[in-house]
Structure formats: structure tokens, C-alpha cells
Amino acid sequence: MSQDTQEGNSLLQKVTEAAEEFVEKLTGTEDDTEQNENERKMTMEERKAKMEELRQKMHSSALANRKSVIEESAKAKITARDAARLERQRKLVEILRQKADAEERGEDVERQKNWEWTIEENEEWEKKKARKARRANFEFNNDADAARRRYKKDLDLIKPDLLTYNKQKELALGLLPGTLVKAGNSSSAVNEFDPKASTSLQIVPTSEQQRIAAENLYRDANSLLYADNKPSEDAIDRVVSKINRDIDKKSKFSRKRHNEDEGDITYINERNRVFNRKIARYYDKYTAEIRASFERGTAL
């Protein structure tokens, strides 16, 4: 009897535990359902916020695109001449502002501007102005004068290689190596050398190499050597860069307006060109046949 009672109690305890587990599962399912509903609500709110953010980004990007299109169209309408005029106006405004600020402080504008330059730069600028004044054209000239002026300008860009020249001169005069090159590549080494000052530095040019070097360095009308000099890579690069710079400068100097349509030149200046274009806009449709007849030579 006692065994049956114990078995009944254990069975009842198992049923009770199973019921408690079932209730816990039900309550857990309800909690999960409520949590999922809350998450679903938060997800919808986040979606709305994200949609609003995307709309704002789209609106800002549309405004930025419109602004860039307006700027590009404005730049396309501005010609090179207008851009140069605006740049001159900007510089003029900046100069006037500097003058006004200097007057308020009681300072001299020119004196303050000269402080920005060094003595070497000032001397170089004075030399450039004097050279430009000497080369100023006040008379009628021809192609020979233009070529000479161009040659003088090209000479300003030439930088002689004094180091190589001093080495060639040492070999031609029969001097010891380093006699003229000891001062580096400056021109003072060439000017300060005195062959009568010290005879121990000079060697009589009796060898064939010295004789050939002397003939190469000091050539005259009786010399038979011609076109035997091989330039270095640096010299070739300098010539190529000079040619490219001249081509670039010539292309920029052209007076041709690249933004204008090519056609018959019926104007004498910019103002007349604009006037002719306005007239042609209204009357070309009436005068096209007459102008064509004049060009063919069949006008009555």
C-alpha cells in the first residue's frame, strides 16, 4: 500500500512539473510574440526615418547638381577675354584695398611693396627694364630686324657650361688638370687666369692630343673640322624644351578666337562684329538671294 502511495506521489510530481514547464513555454511564447511585435514596430519607424533621410539626400543632391550645371553654363558663356578682364578687375580691387589699408595705418604703399623684394631681385629687375628699353622698337623694321631681336631674346635663356669649357681650355693650353676648374663652374676662374704669373702650371702643348684640342677649341676660317661635335643628352633636352616652349607661346599668342564660328570676315573689330551679327539675325533671310547673286556675279 505504501509503495502504491509513493508511486502515485511521484507520478503527481511529474505531472506537476510537466504542467509547470508547459505554462512556462506558453508564457515564453507570449513574451516572444510581444517582443517581435515591438521589434516590428521599431523596424517600421526606422524605415520611415531612413526613407526621410534618403529623400533629404536626394533633394540636396538635386540642388547640388543644379548648382553645378548653372556654374558650368556660366563658365561656358565666359570667354577668355572676359576671364582676363575679370582677373584684371580682381587685381585692381586688391591693390585698392591694400592702398586703403596702408593709408589707414599711415604707411607708404610703394615702400611696403618694395620690402617684399630682395636686393638681388631688384637689381635683376632693373637690368631687365634697361634691356627692354634698349630693345624698344621706335623705327620701321624688316624681317632681319625681327630675327635679330628674336636672337637677342634667345641669348637671355642660354646658360653656358663653363665647367666643360674650362676643361677643354686646360687641355688646349696644356695646363695641369684643375688649374681653371678649381673655382668651380664660375666665370671668375677664366677671367682670373694669367699665363705669365706662373710658368710651372703650363705645359708645352707638344702632344697630338693637345694640338687637336687646341684646333677644336680655337677654330678659324682655315679649319677643316666641321660638324664633329656630339652634344650631350642635357643639351638636346634643353633644345627640345626651348622648341616646345616657343610652340606653346606661339599658339597662345594667336589672335584667333576659338569660341567663334569660322566664316567670312565682315568686320573690322569686335564691336563691328557684334553689330554685324545682330543685323544678320534679322535681315539675312531677306538678303540671302541678293548676296548669293553678287557672289556669283549674276546680280542685275
Coordinates of N, CA and C in Angstrom, one line a residue, residues 15-29:
V15 N 3.6 15.0 -13.1 CA 2.6 15.8 -13.9 C 2.7 17.2 -13.6
T16 N 2.9 17.5 -12.3 CA 3.0 18.9 -11.9 C 4.2 19.6 -12.6
E17 N 5.3 18.9 -12.6 CA 6.5 19.5 -13.3 C 6.2 19.7 -14.8
A18 N 5.6 18.8 -15.4 CA 5.2 18.9 -16.8 C 4.3 20.1 -17.1
A19 N 3.3 20.2 -16.1 CA 2.4 21.3 -16.3 C 3.1 22.7 -16.1
E20 N 4.0 22.7 -15.2 CA 4.8 24.0 -15.0 C 5.6 24.3 -16.2
E21 N 6.2 23.3 -16.8 CA 7.0 23.5 -18.0 C 6.2 24.0 -19.1
F22 N 5.0 23.4 -19.3 CA 4.1 23.8 -20.3 C 3.6 25.3 -20.2
V23 N 3.3 25.6 -18.9 CA 2.9 27.0 -18.6 C 4.1 28.0 -18.9
E24 N 5.3 27.6 -18.5 CA 6.5 28.4 -18.8 C 6.7 28.6 -20.3
K25 N 6.5 27.5 -21.1 CA 6.6 27.6 -22.5 C 5.5 28.6 -23.1
L26 N 4.3 28.5 -22.6 CA 3.3 29.4 -23.1 C 3.6 30.8 -22.8
T27 N 4.0 31.1 -21.6 CA 4.4 32.5 -21.2 C 5.5 33.0 -22.0
G28 N 6.5 32.1 -22.3 CA 7.7 32.5 -23.1 C 7.3 32.8 -24.5
T29 N 6.3 32.0 -25.0 CA 5.9 32.3 -26.4 C 5.2 33.6 -26.5

